[in-house]
Amino acid sequence: MLVSTGVTIRFGKRVLFEDVNIRFGKGNCYGIIGANGAGKSTFLKVLSGEIEPSKGEVTHDKTERLSVLKQDHFAFEDYKVLDTVIMGNEQLYKIMKEKEEIYAKPDFSEEDGMKAAKLEEKFAELDGWNAEADAATLLNDLGILSDLHDKYMREIEAKDKVKVLLAQSLFGNPDILLLDEPTNDLDLKTINWLQEFLINFENTVIVVSHDRYFLNKVCTHIADVDFGKITVYPGNYDFWYESSQLALRQAKDANKKKEEKIKELQEFIARFSANASKSKQATSRKKSLEKIELEEIKPSNRKYPYVDFKPDREPGKEILKVENISKTVNGEKILDNISFTVKSDDKIAFLADNELAKTVLFQIIAGEIEPDEGTITWGTTISSAYFPKDNNYLFTQDESITDWLRQYSKDPDETYIRGFLGRMLFSGEEALKNVKVLSGGEKVRCVLSKLMLSGANFLIFDEPTNHLDMESITSVNEAMVKFKGNLLFTSHDHQLTQTVANRIIDIKTDKVIDKECTYNEYLEIE
């Protein structure tokens, strides 16, 4: 049992959160959510002991082992891959090395023998004889095959280092598992494996993630960092989000009868209580949900940008025809004879074995680069707008956000531009910031504003949720669902892809798969 008692974090006069009292129970998975800068990762570091709280304490049974997903991908460069995983259990790894040193002594003494015997006993208690096999199994499950196990960490690719550190955190069945953005830089197959691992994990998990689908799959509780507090709610992310929105709507309508509030909440709880991430906990979660009073769920003070893509005209029957597109980049053939036709109401998600293939295809369709072979034919009623994966080339001029956006607006009036930016969370002096100093997330919100002002009825999105916080991701997702035109997009956000796409085009190394189905349906086919 991990317990936070009266925990407060202050940085000077700024208080991230105060008087946090939470008991993290065994068998539960807690998703920590909050706006950027709210203190999610800081709280995780407090729980791990890396940071001392300004006030209060964090305690857990000393017989329980706490494991943390390391963030420094280069911290183990001089260690072999298999050893790096076993180091997840520090006590076991230390005993292994002590044993090796003793047995390697040329003058092995009786005292050494007695010490070795004690180490062997402890080694057996910690299931040390299965350590290498267990570590190898974890690595194989994560896609790190046996030919890499004896290599040094400095010899493997960055994408594989991420998986090795994940295996390290999961190794040896820790009692308490702390994960900060565990799905970052992972491929879909590995994310799905991790989801299943955590769903079946019987101890305590505390995770920070921007991946809504992941949180919905694995979490039994949500810890919301808001209002300078951390409040725990039973249920997954969708339950928290809809609860928060329900509370916000009802807070704005104080004249509603309490009976109506209770009825709406009861119907809401009945719908969500059946969707337990872990079936064995469905009954206890249902009881917890039924105890919730509406007043306990505060409307979030987090801000959601207003994202809404409104086409100036409806598209006709002829939309887009892509025929026999091929493209070689730096001597490598990225696209080979790609053809497809976009039909009315199509919202197509693109997948690819080679990430670059999607970006290059979108650049060709958007007119940014020319194909080596093939043609792009647009319908006469179609106007398009493009969201690039790398948007830095759009922000090279020395100008304010207001001046930058004005060049894309049909209405150049200062009041109109400033009002538009305000809805995208650039209010007051924020709208006068120089575009060269914008963060990744701020640049994304600017490009989204550019697309909204375009009035285009055909939108192309290359990873639109990169650099965004949960609130902005949610707004973009909802806007893409509502959009009345055509979409081509690629995204690593599972929930966005599942809720937006009605067609999947998967560019494989040797073929192209084109299916009219949802993302989840396609994954089942695959």
mmCIF file of N, CA, C and O in Angstrom, residues 203-251:
data_model
loop_
_atom_site.group_PDB
_atom_site.id
_atom_site.type_symbol
_atom_site.label_atom_id
_atom_site.label_comp_id
_atom_site.label_asym_id
_atom_site.label_seq_id
_atom_site.Cartn_x
_atom_site.Cartn_y
_atom_site.Cartn_z
ATOM 1 N N ASN A 203 -0.889 -5.970 -9.011
ATOM 2 C CA ASN A 203 -0.427 -5.051 -7.972
ATOM 3 C C ASN A 203 -0.850 -3.617 -8.296
ATOM 4 O O ASN A 203 -1.791 -3.400 -9.047
ATOM 5 N N THR A 204 -0.170 -2.640 -7.737
ATOM 6 C CA THR A 204 -0.571 -1.232 -7.880
ATOM 7 C C THR A 204 0.158 -0.576 -9.041
ATOM 8 O O THR A 204 1.382 -0.683 -9.146
ATOM 9 N N VAL A 205 -0.595 0.119 -9.893
ATOM 10 C CA VAL A 205 -0.008 0.875 -11.010
ATOM 11 C C VAL A 205 -0.449 2.328 -10.903
ATOM 12 O O VAL A 205 -1.625 2.613 -10.679
ATOM 13 N N ILE A 206 0.508 3.256 -11.070
ATOM 14 C CA ILE A 206 0.210 4.687 -11.130
ATOM 15 C C ILE A 206 0.869 5.210 -12.395
ATOM 16 O O ILE A 206 2.078 5.073 -12.576
ATOM 17 N N VAL A 207 0.073 5.784 -13.299
ATOM 18 C CA VAL A 207 0.583 6.120 -14.630
ATOM 19 C C VAL A 207 0.178 7.531 -15.039
ATOM 20 O O VAL A 207 -0.957 7.965 -14.802
ATOM 21 N N VAL A 208 1.121 8.248 -15.634
ATOM 22 C CA VAL A 208 0.847 9.527 -16.294
ATOM 23 C C VAL A 208 0.854 9.268 -17.791
ATOM 24 O O VAL A 208 1.791 8.653 -18.314
ATOM 25 N N SER A 209 -0.203 9.702 -18.498
ATOM 26 C CA SER A 209 -0.258 9.484 -19.944
ATOM 27 C C SER A 209 -1.203 10.489 -20.589
ATOM 28 O O SER A 209 -2.192 10.902 -19.996
ATOM 29 N N HIS A 210 -0.865 10.879 -21.839
ATOM 30 C CA HIS A 210 -1.759 11.705 -22.656
ATOM 31 C C HIS A 210 -2.599 10.850 -23.592
ATOM 32 O O HIS A 210 -3.403 11.374 -24.363
ATOM 33 N N ASP A 211 -2.390 9.538 -23.543
ATOM 34 C CA ASP A 211 -3.090 8.623 -24.446
ATOM 35 C C ASP A 211 -4.426 8.224 -23.828
ATOM 36 O O ASP A 211 -4.496 7.395 -22.927
ATOM 37 N N ARG A 212 -5.511 8.818 -24.339
ATOM 38 C CA ARG A 212 -6.833 8.594 -23.742
ATOM 39 C C ARG A 212 -7.285 7.146 -23.883
ATOM 40 O O ARG A 212 -7.876 6.578 -22.961
ATOM 41 N N TYR A 213 -7.014 6.544 -25.026
ATOM 42 C CA TYR A 213 -7.408 5.147 -25.240
ATOM 43 C C TYR A 213 -6.679 4.241 -24.251
ATOM 44 O O TYR A 213 -7.282 3.329 -23.667
ATOM 45 N N PHE A 214 -5.412 4.496 -24.058
ATOM 46 C CA PHE A 214 -4.607 3.719 -23.106
ATOM 47 C C PHE A 214 -5.167 3.853 -21.683
ATOM 48 O O PHE A 214 -5.342 2.857 -20.976
ATOM 49 N N LEU A 215 -5.476 5.086 -21.281
ATOM 50 C CA LEU A 215 -6.037 5.316 -19.943
ATOM 51 C C LEU A 215 -7.386 4.613 -19.796
ATOM 52 O O LEU A 215 -7.693 4.057 -18.736
ATOM 53 N N ASN A 216 -8.183 4.643 -20.843
ATOM 54 C CA ASN A 216 -9.482 3.971 -20.780
ATOM 55 C C ASN A 216 -9.342 2.459 -20.656
ATOM 56 O O ASN A 216 -10.142 1.800 -19.988
ATOM 57 N N LYS A 217 -8.332 1.913 -21.310
ATOM 58 C CA LYS A 217 -8.131 0.471 -21.282
ATOM 59 C C LYS A 217 -7.615 -0.030 -19.938
ATOM 60 O O LYS A 217 -8.039 -1.080 -19.457
ATOM 61 N N VAL A 218 -6.687 0.700 -19.325
ATOM 62 C CA VAL A 218 -5.973 0.141 -18.168
ATOM 63 C C VAL A 218 -6.415 0.691 -16.818
ATOM 64 O O VAL A 218 -6.201 0.041 -15.787
ATOM 65 N N CYS A 219 -7.026 1.876 -16.787
ATOM 66 C CA CYS A 219 -7.252 2.545 -15.500
ATOM 67 C C CYS A 219 -8.547 2.104 -14.809
ATOM 68 O O CYS A 219 -9.597 1.983 -15.435
ATOM 69 N N THR A 220 -8.437 1.904 -13.508
ATOM 70 C CA THR A 220 -9.616 1.682 -12.666
ATOM 71 C C THR A 220 -9.994 2.956 -11.924
ATOM 72 O O THR A 220 -11.112 3.078 -11.443
ATOM 73 N N HIS A 221 -9.030 3.905 -11.828
ATOM 74 C CA HIS A 221 -9.260 5.187 -11.151
ATOM 75 C C HIS A 221 -8.532 6.297 -11.908
ATOM 76 O O HIS A 221 -7.527 6.048 -12.576
ATOM 77 N N ILE A 222 -9.033 7.517 -11.776
ATOM 78 C CA ILE A 222 -8.380 8.701 -12.328
ATOM 79 C C ILE A 222 -8.053 9.656 -11.180
ATOM 80 O O ILE A 222 -8.926 9.977 -10.357
ATOM 81 N N ALA A 223 -6.791 10.084 -11.119
ATOM 82 C CA ALA A 223 -6.356 11.085 -10.144
ATOM 83 C C ALA A 223 -6.204 12.409 -10.890
ATOM 84 O O ALA A 223 -5.279 12.583 -11.686
ATOM 85 N N ASP A 224 -7.112 13.324 -10.633
ATOM 86 C CA ASP A 224 -7.196 14.575 -11.379
ATOM 87 C C ASP A 224 -6.454 15.683 -10.634
ATOM 88 O O ASP A 224 -6.819 16.042 -9.508
ATOM 89 N N VAL A 225 -5.397 16.217 -11.273
ATOM 90 C CA VAL A 225 -4.628 17.325 -10.691
ATOM 91 C C VAL A 225 -5.258 18.622 -11.178
ATOM 92 O O VAL A 225 -5.083 19.021 -12.330
ATOM 93 N N ASP A 226 -5.996 19.280 -10.285
ATOM 94 C CA ASP A 226 -6.744 20.473 -10.667
ATOM 95 C C ASP A 226 -7.086 21.256 -9.404
ATOM 96 O O ASP A 226 -7.180 20.678 -8.319
ATOM 97 N N PHE A 227 -7.283 22.545 -9.515
ATOM 98 C CA PHE A 227 -7.656 23.401 -8.372
ATOM 99 C C PHE A 227 -6.625 23.346 -7.242
ATOM 100 O O PHE A 227 -6.949 23.573 -6.083
ATOM 101 N N GLY A 228 -5.354 23.008 -7.557
ATOM 102 C CA GLY A 228 -4.336 22.888 -6.509
ATOM 103 C C GLY A 228 -4.525 21.670 -5.632
ATOM 104 O O GLY A 228 -3.938 21.564 -4.563
ATOM 105 N N LYS A 229 -5.352 20.742 -6.093
ATOM 106 C CA LYS A 229 -5.623 19.508 -5.349
ATOM 107 C C LYS A 229 -5.409 18.318 -6.277
ATOM 108 O O LYS A 229 -5.274 18.468 -7.487
ATOM 109 N N ILE A 230 -5.392 17.130 -5.705
ATOM 110 C CA ILE A 230 -5.417 15.905 -6.500
ATOM 111 C C ILE A 230 -6.571 15.068 -5.969
ATOM 112 O O ILE A 230 -6.563 14.627 -4.819
ATOM 113 N N THR A 231 -7.578 14.884 -6.824
ATOM 114 C CA THR A 231 -8.792 14.177 -6.420
ATOM 115 C C THR A 231 -8.907 12.887 -7.200
ATOM 116 O O THR A 231 -8.745 12.874 -8.420
ATOM 117 N N VAL A 232 -9.191 11.796 -6.493
ATOM 118 C CA VAL A 232 -9.291 10.484 -7.127
ATOM 119 C C VAL A 232 -10.749 10.129 -7.366
ATOM 120 O O VAL A 232 -11.587 10.229 -6.460
ATOM 121 N N TYR A 233 -11.050 9.710 -8.606
ATOM 122 C CA TYR A 233 -12.384 9.254 -8.967
ATOM 123 C C TYR A 233 -12.313 7.810 -9.461
ATOM 124 O O TYR A 233 -11.384 7.461 -10.199
ATOM 125 N N PRO A 234 -13.265 6.973 -9.068
ATOM 126 C CA PRO A 234 -13.309 5.625 -9.658
ATOM 127 C C PRO A 234 -13.750 5.706 -11.111
ATOM 128 O O PRO A 234 -14.521 6.585 -11.484
ATOM 129 N N GLY A 235 -13.232 4.808 -11.946
ATOM 130 C CA GLY A 235 -13.592 4.808 -13.356
ATOM 131 C C GLY A 235 -12.403 5.168 -14.233
ATOM 132 O O GLY A 235 -11.333 5.543 -13.747
ATOM 133 N N ASN A 236 -12.599 5.076 -15.545
ATOM 134 C CA ASN A 236 -11.517 5.374 -16.474
ATOM 135 C C ASN A 236 -11.576 6.834 -16.936
ATOM 136 O O ASN A 236 -12.329 7.641 -16.386
ATOM 137 N N TYR A 237 -10.789 7.176 -17.957
ATOM 138 C CA TYR A 237 -10.698 8.563 -18.379
ATOM 139 C C TYR A 237 -12.025 9.088 -18.925
ATOM 140 O O TYR A 237 -12.435 10.205 -18.613
ATOM 141 N N ASP A 238 -12.708 8.282 -19.747
ATOM 142 C CA ASP A 238 -13.981 8.733 -20.309
ATOM 143 C C ASP A 238 -15.004 9.026 -19.220
ATOM 144 O O ASP A 238 -15.796 9.973 -19.325
ATOM 145 N N PHE A 239 -14.997 8.198 -18.167
ATOM 146 C CA PHE A 239 -15.921 8.451 -17.064
ATOM 147 C C PHE A 239 -15.607 9.794 -16.410
ATOM 148 O O PHE A 239 -16.497 10.604 -16.158
ATOM 149 N N TRP A 240 -14.303 10.039 -16.159
ATOM 150 C CA TRP A 240 -13.928 11.319 -15.553
ATOM 151 C C TRP A 240 -14.328 12.478 -16.462
ATOM 152 O O TRP A 240 -14.906 13.470 -16.014
ATOM 153 N N TYR A 241 -14.014 12.376 -17.774
ATOM 154 C CA TYR A 241 -14.269 13.478 -18.692
ATOM 155 C C TYR A 241 -15.758 13.792 -18.771
ATOM 156 O O TYR A 241 -16.168 14.953 -18.655
ATOM 157 N N GLU A 242 -16.576 12.777 -18.966
ATOM 158 C CA GLU A 242 -18.009 13.036 -19.091
ATOM 159 C C GLU A 242 -18.599 13.503 -17.762
ATOM 160 O O GLU A 242 -19.529 14.307 -17.731
ATOM 161 N N SER A 243 -18.057 13.000 -16.642
ATOM 162 C CA SER A 243 -18.493 13.479 -15.331
ATOM 163 C C SER A 243 -18.190 14.964 -15.185
ATOM 164 O O SER A 243 -19.021 15.749 -14.725
ATOM 165 N N SER A 244 -16.970 15.341 -15.583
ATOM 166 C CA SER A 244 -16.551 16.737 -15.471
ATOM 167 C C SER A 244 -17.426 17.635 -16.347
ATOM 168 O O SER A 244 -17.852 18.718 -15.927
ATOM 169 N N GLN A 245 -17.694 17.198 -17.575
ATOM 170 C CA GLN A 245 -18.531 17.997 -18.473
ATOM 171 C C GLN A 245 -19.970 18.078 -17.966
ATOM 172 O O GLN A 245 -20.617 19.112 -18.065
ATOM 173 N N LEU A 246 -20.464 16.977 -17.397
ATOM 174 C CA LEU A 246 -21.807 16.967 -16.817
ATOM 175 C C LEU A 246 -21.891 17.963 -15.665
ATOM 176 O O LEU A 246 -22.831 18.762 -15.571
ATOM 177 N N ALA A 247 -20.889 17.930 -14.796
ATOM 178 C CA ALA A 247 -20.880 18.849 -13.660
ATOM 179 C C ALA A 247 -20.801 20.301 -14.125
ATOM 180 O O ALA A 247 -21.434 21.188 -13.545
ATOM 181 N N LEU A 248 -20.017 20.536 -15.180
ATOM 182 C CA LEU A 248 -19.890 21.894 -15.701
ATOM 183 C C LEU A 248 -21.222 22.396 -16.244
ATOM 184 O O LEU A 248 -21.641 23.522 -15.972
ATOM 185 N N ARG A 249 -21.910 21.551 -17.014
ATOM 186 C CA ARG A 249 -23.207 21.943 -17.562
ATOM 187 C C ARG A 249 -24.200 22.243 -16.452
ATOM 188 O O ARG A 249 -24.954 23.216 -16.513
ATOM 189 N N GLN A 250 -24.183 21.406 -15.435
ATOM 190 C CA GLN A 250 -25.159 21.571 -14.368
ATOM 191 C C GLN A 250 -24.811 22.728 -13.433
ATOM 192 O O GLN A 250 -25.686 23.336 -12.833
ATOM 193 N N ALA A 251 -23.500 23.028 -13.337
ATOM 194 C CA ALA A 251 -23.097 24.183 -12.531
ATOM 195 C C ALA A 251 -23.575 25.483 -13.182
ATOM 196 O O ALA A 251 -23.856 26.470 -12.499
#
